[in-house]
CSV table of C-alpha atoms in Angstrom, one decimal:
chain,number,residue,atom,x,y,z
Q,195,UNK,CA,7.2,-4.5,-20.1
Q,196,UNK,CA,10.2,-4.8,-21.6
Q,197,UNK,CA,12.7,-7.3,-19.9
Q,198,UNK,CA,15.8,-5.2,-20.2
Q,199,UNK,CA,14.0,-2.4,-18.5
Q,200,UNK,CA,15.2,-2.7,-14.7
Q,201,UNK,CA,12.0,-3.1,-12.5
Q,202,UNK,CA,11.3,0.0,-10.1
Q,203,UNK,CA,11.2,-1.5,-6.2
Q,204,UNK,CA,8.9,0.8,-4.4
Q,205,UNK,CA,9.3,0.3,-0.3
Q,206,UNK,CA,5.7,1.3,1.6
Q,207,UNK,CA,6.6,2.0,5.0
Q,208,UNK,CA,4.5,3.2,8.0
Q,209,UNK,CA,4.4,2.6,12.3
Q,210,UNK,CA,2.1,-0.1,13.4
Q,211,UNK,CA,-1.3,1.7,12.4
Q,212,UNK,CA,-0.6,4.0,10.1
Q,213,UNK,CA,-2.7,2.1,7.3
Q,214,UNK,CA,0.6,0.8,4.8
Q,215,UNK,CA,-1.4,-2.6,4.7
Q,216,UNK,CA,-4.6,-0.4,3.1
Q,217,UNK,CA,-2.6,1.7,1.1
Q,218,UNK,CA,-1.0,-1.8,-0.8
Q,219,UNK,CA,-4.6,-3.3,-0.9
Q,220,UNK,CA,-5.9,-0.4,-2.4
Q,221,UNK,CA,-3.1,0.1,-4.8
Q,222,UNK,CA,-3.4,-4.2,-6.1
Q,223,UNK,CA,-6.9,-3.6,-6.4
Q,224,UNK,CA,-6.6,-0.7,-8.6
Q,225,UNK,CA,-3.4,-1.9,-10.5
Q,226,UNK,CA,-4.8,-1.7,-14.0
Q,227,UNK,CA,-3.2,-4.4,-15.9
Q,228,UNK,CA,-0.1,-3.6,-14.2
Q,229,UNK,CA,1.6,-7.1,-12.7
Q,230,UNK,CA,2.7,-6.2,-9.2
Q,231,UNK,CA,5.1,-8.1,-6.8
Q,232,UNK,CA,4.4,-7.9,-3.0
Q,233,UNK,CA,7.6,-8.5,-0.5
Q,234,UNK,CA,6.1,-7.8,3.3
Q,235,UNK,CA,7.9,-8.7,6.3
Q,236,UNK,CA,4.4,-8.7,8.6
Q,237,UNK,CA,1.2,-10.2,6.4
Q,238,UNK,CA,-1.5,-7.9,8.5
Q,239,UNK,CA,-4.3,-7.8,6.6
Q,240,UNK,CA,-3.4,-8.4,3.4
Q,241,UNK,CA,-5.8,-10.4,1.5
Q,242,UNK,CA,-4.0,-13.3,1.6
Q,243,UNK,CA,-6.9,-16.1,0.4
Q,244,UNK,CA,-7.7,-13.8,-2.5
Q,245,UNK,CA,-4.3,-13.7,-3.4
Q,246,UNK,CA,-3.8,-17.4,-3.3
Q,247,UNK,CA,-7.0,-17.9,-5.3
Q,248,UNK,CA,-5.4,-15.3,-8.1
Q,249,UNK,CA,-2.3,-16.8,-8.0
Q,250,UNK,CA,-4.6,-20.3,-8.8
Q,251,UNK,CA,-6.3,-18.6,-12.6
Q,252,UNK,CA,-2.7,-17.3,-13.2
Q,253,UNK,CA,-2.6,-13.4,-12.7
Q,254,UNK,CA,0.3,-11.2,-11.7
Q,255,UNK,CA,1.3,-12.2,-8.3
Q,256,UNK,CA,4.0,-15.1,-8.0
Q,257,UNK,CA,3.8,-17.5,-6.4
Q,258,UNK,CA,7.0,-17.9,-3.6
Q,259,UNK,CA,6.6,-21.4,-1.6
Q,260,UNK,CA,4.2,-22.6,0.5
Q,261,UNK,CA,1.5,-21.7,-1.7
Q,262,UNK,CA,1.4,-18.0,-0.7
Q,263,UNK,CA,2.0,-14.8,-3.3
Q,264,UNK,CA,3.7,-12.4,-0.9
Q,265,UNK,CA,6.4,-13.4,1.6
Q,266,UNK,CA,7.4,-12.4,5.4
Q,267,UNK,CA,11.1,-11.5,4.6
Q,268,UNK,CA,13.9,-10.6,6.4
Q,269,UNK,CA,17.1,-8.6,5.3
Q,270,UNK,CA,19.1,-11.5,4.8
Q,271,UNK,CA,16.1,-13.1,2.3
Q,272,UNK,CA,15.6,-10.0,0.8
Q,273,UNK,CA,17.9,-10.1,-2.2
Q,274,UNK,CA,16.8,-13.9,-2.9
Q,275,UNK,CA,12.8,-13.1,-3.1
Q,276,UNK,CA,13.7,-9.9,-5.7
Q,277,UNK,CA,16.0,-11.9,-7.5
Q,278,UNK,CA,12.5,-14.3,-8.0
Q,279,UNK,CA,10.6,-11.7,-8.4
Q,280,UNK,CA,12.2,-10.5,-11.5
Q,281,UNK,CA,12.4,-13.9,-13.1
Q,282,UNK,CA,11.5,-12.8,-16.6
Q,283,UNK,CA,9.4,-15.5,-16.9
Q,284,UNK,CA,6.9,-13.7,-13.8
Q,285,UNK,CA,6.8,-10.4,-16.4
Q,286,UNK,CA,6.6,-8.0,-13.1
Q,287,UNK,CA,6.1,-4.4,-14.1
Q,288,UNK,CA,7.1,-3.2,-10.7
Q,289,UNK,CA,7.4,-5.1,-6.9
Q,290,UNK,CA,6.1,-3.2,-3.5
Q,291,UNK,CA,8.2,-4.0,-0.1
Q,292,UNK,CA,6.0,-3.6,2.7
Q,293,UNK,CA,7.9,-2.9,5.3
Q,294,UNK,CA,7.4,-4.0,9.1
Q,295,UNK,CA,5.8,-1.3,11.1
Q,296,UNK,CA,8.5,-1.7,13.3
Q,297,UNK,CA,11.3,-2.0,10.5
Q,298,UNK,CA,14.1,0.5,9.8
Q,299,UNK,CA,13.5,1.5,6.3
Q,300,UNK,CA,16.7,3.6,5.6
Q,301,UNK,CA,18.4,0.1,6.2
Q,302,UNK,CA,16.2,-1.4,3.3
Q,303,UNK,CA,16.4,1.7,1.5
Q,304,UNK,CA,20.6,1.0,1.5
Q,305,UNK,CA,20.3,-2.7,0.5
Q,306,UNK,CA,18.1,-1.9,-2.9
Q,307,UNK,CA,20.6,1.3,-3.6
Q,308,UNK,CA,23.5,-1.3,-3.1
Q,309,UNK,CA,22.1,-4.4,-4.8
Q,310,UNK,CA,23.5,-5.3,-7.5
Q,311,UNK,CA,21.0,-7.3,-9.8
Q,312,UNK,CA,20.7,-5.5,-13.1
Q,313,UNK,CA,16.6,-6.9,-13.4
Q,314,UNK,CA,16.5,-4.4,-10.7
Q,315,UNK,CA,16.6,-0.7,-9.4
Q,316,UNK,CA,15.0,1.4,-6.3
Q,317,UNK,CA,12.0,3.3,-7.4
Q,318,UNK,CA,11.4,5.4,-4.1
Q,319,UNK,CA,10.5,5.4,-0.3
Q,320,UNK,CA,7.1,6.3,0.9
Q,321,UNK,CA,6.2,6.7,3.9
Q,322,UNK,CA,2.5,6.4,5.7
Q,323,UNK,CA,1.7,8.4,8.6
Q,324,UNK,CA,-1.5,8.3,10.1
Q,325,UNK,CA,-3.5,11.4,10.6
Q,326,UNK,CA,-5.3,10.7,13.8
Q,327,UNK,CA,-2.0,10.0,15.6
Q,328,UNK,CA,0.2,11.8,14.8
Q,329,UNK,CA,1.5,13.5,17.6
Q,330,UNK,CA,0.9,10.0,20.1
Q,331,UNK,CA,3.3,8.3,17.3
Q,332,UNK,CA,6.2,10.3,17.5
Q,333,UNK,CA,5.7,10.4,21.3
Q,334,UNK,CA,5.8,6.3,21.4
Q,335,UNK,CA,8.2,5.9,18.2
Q,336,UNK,CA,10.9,8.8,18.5
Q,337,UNK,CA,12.3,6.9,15.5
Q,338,UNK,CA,9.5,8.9,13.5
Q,339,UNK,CA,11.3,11.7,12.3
Q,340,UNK,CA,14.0,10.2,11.0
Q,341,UNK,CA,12.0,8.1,8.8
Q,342,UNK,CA,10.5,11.2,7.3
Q,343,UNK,CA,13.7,13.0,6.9
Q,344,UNK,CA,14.6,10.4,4.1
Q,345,UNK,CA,11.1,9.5,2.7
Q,346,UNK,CA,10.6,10.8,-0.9
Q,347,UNK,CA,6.7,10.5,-0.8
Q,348,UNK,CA,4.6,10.7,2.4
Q,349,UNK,CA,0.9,9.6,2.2
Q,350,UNK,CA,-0.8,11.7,5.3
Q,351,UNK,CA,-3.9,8.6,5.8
Q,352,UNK,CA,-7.0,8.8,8.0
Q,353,UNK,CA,-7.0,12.2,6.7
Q,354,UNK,CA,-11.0,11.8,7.2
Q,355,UNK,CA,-10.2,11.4,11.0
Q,356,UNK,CA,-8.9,14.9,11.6
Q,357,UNK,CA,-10.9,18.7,10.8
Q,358,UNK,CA,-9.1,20.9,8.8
Q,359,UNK,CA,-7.3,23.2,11.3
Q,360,UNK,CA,-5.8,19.8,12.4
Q,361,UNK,CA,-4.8,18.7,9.3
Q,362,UNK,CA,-2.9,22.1,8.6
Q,363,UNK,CA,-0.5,21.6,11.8
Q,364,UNK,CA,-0.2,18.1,11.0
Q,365,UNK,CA,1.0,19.6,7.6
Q,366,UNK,CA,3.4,22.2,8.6
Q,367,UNK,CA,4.9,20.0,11.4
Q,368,UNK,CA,6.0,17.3,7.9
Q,369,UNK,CA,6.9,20.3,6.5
Q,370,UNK,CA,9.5,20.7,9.2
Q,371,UNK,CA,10.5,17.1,9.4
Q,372,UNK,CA,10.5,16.0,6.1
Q,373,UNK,CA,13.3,16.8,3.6
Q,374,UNK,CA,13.0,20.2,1.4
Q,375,UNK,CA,10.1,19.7,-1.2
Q,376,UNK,CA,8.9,16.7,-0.2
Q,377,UNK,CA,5.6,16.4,-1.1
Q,378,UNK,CA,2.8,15.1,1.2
Q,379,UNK,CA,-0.3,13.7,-0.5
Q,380,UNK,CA,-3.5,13.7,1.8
Q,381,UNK,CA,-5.6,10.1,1.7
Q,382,UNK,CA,-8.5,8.5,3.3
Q,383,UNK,CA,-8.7,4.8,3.7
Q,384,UNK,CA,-5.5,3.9,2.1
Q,385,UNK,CA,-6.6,5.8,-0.9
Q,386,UNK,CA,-4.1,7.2,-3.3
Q,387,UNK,CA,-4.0,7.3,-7.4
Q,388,UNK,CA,-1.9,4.5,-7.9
Q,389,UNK,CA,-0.3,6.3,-10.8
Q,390,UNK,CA,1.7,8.2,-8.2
Q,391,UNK,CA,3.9,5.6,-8.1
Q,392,UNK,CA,3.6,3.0,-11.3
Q,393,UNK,CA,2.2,2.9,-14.7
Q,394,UNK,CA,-1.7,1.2,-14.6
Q,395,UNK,CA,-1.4,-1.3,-17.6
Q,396,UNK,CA,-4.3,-1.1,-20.2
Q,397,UNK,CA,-6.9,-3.9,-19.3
Q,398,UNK,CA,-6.1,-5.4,-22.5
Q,399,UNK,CA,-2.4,-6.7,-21.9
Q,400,UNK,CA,-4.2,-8.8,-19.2
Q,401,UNK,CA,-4.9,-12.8,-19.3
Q,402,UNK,CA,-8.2,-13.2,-19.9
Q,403,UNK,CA,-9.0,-14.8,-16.2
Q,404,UNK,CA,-10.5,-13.8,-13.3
Q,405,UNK,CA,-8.1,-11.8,-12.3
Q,406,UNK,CA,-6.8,-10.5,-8.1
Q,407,UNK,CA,-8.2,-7.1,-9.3
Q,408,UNK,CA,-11.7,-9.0,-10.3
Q,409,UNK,CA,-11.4,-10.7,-7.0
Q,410,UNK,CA,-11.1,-7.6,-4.8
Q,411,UNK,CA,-13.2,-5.6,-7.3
Q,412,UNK,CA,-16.3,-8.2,-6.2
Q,413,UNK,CA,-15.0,-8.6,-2.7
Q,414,UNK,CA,-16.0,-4.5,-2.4
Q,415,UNK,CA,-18.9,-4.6,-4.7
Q,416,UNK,CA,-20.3,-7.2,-2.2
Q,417,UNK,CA,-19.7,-5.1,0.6
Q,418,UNK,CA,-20.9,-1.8,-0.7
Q,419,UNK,CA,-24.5,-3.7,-1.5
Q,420,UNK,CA,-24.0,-5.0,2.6
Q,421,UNK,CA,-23.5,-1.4,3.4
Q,422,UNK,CA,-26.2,0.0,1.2
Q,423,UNK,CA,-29.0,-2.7,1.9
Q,424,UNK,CA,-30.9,0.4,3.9
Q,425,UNK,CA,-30.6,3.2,1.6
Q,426,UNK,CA,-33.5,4.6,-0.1
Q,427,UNK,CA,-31.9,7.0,-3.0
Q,428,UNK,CA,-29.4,5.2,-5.7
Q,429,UNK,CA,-27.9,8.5,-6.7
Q,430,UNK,CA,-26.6,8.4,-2.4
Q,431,UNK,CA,-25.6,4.4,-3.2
Q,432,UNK,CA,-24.0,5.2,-6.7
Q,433,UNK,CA,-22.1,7.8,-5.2
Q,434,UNK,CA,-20.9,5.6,-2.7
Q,435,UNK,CA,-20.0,3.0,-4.4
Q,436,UNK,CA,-17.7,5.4,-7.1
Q,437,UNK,CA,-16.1,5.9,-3.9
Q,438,UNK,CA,-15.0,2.7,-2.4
Q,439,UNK,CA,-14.2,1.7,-6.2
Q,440,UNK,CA,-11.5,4.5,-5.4
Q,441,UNK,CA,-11.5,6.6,-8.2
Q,442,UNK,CA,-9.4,9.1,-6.6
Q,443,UNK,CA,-7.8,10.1,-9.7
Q,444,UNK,CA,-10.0,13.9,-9.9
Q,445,UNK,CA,-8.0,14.8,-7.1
Q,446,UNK,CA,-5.1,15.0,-9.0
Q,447,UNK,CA,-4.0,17.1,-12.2
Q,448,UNK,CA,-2.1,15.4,-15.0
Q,449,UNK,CA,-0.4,17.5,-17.9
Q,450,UNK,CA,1.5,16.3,-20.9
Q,451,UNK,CA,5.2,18.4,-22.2
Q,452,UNK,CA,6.2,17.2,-26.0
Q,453,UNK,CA,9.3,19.0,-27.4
Q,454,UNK,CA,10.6,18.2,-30.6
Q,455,UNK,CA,13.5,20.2,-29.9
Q,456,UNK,CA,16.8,19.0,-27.4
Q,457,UNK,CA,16.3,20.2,-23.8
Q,458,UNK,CA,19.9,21.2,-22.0
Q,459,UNK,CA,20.6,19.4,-19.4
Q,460,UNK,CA,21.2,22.0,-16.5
Q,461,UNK,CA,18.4,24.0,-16.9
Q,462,UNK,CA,16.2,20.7,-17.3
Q,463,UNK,CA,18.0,20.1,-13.7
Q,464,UNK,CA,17.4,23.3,-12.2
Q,465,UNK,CA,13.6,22.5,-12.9
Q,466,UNK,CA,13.4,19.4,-11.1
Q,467,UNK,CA,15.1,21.2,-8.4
Q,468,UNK,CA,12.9,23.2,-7.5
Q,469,UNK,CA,9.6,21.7,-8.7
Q,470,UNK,CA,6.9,22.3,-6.3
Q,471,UNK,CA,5.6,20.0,-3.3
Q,472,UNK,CA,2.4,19.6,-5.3
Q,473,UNK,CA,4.2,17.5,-7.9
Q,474,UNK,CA,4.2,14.4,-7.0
Q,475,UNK,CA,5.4,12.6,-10.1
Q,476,UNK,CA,7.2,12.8,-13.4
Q,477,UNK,CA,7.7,10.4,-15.5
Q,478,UNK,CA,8.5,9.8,-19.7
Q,479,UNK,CA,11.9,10.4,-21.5
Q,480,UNK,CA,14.0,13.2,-22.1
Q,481,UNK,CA,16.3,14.3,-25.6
Q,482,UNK,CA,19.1,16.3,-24.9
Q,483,UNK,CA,21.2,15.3,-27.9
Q,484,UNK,CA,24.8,16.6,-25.9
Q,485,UNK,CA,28.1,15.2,-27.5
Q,486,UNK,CA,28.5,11.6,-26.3
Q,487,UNK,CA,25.0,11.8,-24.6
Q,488,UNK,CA,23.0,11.2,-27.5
Q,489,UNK,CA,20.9,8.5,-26.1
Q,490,UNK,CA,16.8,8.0,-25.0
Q,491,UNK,CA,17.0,9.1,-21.0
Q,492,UNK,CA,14.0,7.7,-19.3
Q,493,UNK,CA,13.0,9.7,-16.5
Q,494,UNK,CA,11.4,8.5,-13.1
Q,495,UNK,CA,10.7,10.9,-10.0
Q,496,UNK,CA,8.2,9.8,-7.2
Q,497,UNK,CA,8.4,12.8,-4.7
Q,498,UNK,CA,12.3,14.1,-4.4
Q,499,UNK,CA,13.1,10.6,-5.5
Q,500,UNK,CA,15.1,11.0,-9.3
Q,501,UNK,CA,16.6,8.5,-12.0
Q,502,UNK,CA,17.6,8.6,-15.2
Q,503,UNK,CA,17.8,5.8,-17.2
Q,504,UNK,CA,20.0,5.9,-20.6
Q,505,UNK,CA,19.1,3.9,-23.4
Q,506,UNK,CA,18.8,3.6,-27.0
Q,507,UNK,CA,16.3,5.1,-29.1
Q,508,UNK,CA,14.1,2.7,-31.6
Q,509,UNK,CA,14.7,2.2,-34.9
Q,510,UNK,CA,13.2,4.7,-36.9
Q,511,UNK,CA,12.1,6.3,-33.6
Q,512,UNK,CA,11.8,10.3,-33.7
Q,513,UNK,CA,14.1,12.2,-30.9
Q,514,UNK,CA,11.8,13.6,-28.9
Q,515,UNK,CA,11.5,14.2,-25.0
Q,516,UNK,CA,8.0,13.4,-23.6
Q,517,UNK,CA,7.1,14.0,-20.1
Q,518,UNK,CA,4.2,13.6,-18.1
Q,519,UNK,CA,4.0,15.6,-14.6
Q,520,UNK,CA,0.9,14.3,-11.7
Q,521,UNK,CA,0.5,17.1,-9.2
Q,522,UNK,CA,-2.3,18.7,-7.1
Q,523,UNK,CA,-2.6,22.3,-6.3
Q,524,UNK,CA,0.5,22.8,-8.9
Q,525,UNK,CA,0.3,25.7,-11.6
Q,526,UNK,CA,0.5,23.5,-15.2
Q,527,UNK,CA,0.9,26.3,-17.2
Q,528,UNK,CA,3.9,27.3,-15.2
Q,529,UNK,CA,5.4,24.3,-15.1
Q,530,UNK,CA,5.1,24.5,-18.6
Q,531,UNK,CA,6.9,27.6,-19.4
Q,532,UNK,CA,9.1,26.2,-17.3
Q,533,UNK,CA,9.8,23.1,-19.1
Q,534,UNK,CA,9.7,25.5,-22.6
Q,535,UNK,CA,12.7,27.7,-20.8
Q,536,UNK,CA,14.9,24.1,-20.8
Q,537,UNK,CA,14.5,23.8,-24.6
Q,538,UNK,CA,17.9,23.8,-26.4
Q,539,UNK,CA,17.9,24.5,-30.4
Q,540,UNK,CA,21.7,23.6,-30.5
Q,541,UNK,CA,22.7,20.5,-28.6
Q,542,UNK,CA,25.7,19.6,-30.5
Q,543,UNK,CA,27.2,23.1,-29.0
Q,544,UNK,CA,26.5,22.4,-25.2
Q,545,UNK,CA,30.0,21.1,-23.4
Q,546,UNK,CA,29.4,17.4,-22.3
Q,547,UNK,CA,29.9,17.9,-18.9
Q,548,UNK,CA,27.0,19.7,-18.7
Q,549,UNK,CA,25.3,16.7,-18.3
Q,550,UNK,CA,27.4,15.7,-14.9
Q,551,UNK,CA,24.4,16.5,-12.8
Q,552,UNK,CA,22.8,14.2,-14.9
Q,553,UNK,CA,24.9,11.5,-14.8
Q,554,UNK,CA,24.5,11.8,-10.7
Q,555,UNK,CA,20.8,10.3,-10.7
Q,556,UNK,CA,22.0,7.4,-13.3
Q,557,UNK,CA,22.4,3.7,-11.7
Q,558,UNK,CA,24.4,2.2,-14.1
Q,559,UNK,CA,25.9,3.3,-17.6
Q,560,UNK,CA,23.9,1.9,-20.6
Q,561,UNK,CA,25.4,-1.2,-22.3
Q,562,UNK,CA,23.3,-1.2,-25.2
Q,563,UNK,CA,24.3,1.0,-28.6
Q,564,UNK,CA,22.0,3.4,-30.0
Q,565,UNK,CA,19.9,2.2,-33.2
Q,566,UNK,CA,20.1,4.4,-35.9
């Protein structure tokens, strides 16, 4: 990554239960290359001694005292274990806070938005509910809906636990409690594509170690042949076992929107604003070539979270926007049009403060000049 990128700090929250702890497990264990920092106030059942052992060979998780890779923090440490974190020298592509299940995350979500490390920015709030208890949650945590109200991405888990007229409710009740478009993403075991929320490194920019993700990748091969001892067919057990490996990725739809040309900045707005529930991410960088705007803006959206990030263009580098959009049940080629409807063939016309609402969803102006 590069360093003067700012790294994203995603915060996992969920009540006691909801399966935050699984969610993180599954996401460091299907991380890519990508070097991930964990911050959790309450270790549950994080894999600790497999972490420790990783953190032994070298890989991405740093090491912060005592000999452990993840930390129980509280909001007066908070600021010192990020600032750590984002040590160049660690080369973290992106850190995960898990939150108590007891914590208050808007309170969290206010110290990131107000820190004011530069190595650093919010990437998003996401929130884990779990399916089979719903309603006896919000009955013992009134707290509940106010959580959802300012989540950006909720992950509805134990979704196996519940048939599907249950599952609906439970669906149209978030509806209700979350904020407008947010989009809920359905799981089982914790498992969600982590490209919902971060970019999976190619396996190649990895040391060539045994690895957390080797560790965790034996730890369930192991159990899946435990599990499977009895079975008679290997098509059942192979099955099975590209299961648990959690290649959840089919479940979602990925599509790709090149334009050579300049896209204007409020209708480019106007799409985010109303892009569908279904659209869970959007992520690449964005030409619009406006009068004292003529920067690279890198775009990051995880749910009804938005940034923009303004910076200069490589040398040599062509001015294009390139955007990649991770949905389920979403219509691509409508998104597309969409995103075709934005295009703008005369930039150098369109009144810079068109690009206002922009400038709204930017954390900091960009120090660097533009390269020619």
């Amino acid at each position: 990554m590069n360093s003067r990128q700012p790294i994203p700090v995603v915060v996992l929250t969920g009540f006691l239960g909801s399966g935050k702890t699984t969610v993180l497990n599954h996401l460091l264990a299907n991380r890519g290359g990508t070097r991930i920092g964990v911050v959790v106030n309450d270790f549950g059942s994080i894999e600790i001694d497999a972490m420790s052992v990783a953190g032994q060979v070298g890989d991405s998780m740093v090491s912060l005292g005592g000999g452990c890779l993840c930390c129980a923090v509280d909001g007066s440490e908070l600021d010192a274990y990020l600032e750590k974190l984002a040590a160049p020298v660690h080369r973290i592509d992106v850190i995960v806070i898990e939150a108590s299940g007891l914590a208050e995350p808007q309170e969290m979500v206010k110290m990131l938005l107000a820190n004011e490390n530069p190595a650093i920015r919010y990437g998003g709030m996401v929130q884990v509910v779990d399916a089979a208890e719903f309603d006896a949650t919000r009955a013992r945590h009134p707290e509940t809906d106010r959580h959802l109200a300012v989540a950006d991405l909720v992950v509805l888990n134990k979704t196996d636990r519940v048939d599907a007229a249950e599952r609906a409710r439970i669906e149209a009740a978030l509806g209700t409690l979350c904020g407008p478009g947010i989009p809920v993403v359905g799981a089982d075991h914790g498992r969600i594509d982590p490209e919902l929320l971060f970019d999976r490194r190619p396996w190649t920019e990895t040391r060539g170690q045994l690895s957390f993700e080797d560790l965790l990748a034996e730890a369930a091969h192991q159990a899946d042949e435990a599990d499977e001892a009895d079975e008679t067919d290997p098509a059942d057990a192979a099955g099975h076992d590209h299961e648990r490996c959690g290649h959840v990725h089919a479940a979602y739809e990925s599509i790709e929107f090149v334009s050579e040309q300049a896209l204007h900045p409020r209708r480019f707005l106007d799409f985010l604003d109303r892009r569908p529930a279904g659209l869970y991410r959007i992520k690449g960088f964005v030409h619009f070539g406006v009068p004292g705007h003529e920067e690279r803006y890198e775009v990051h959206a995880v749910g009804r979270f938005l940034r923009f990030a303004p910076g200069p263009w490589g040398r040599g580098e062509a001015r294009l926007t390139q955007l990649v959009l991770i949905g389920s049940g979403t219509d691509g080629l409508a998104l597309l049009r969409e995103l075709e409807a934005c295009r703008e063939p005369a930039p150098r016309q369109v009144p810079p403060e068109s690009m206002w609402g922009v400038l709204r969803y930017v954390d900091r102006p960009a120090d660097a000049p533009a390269e020619d």
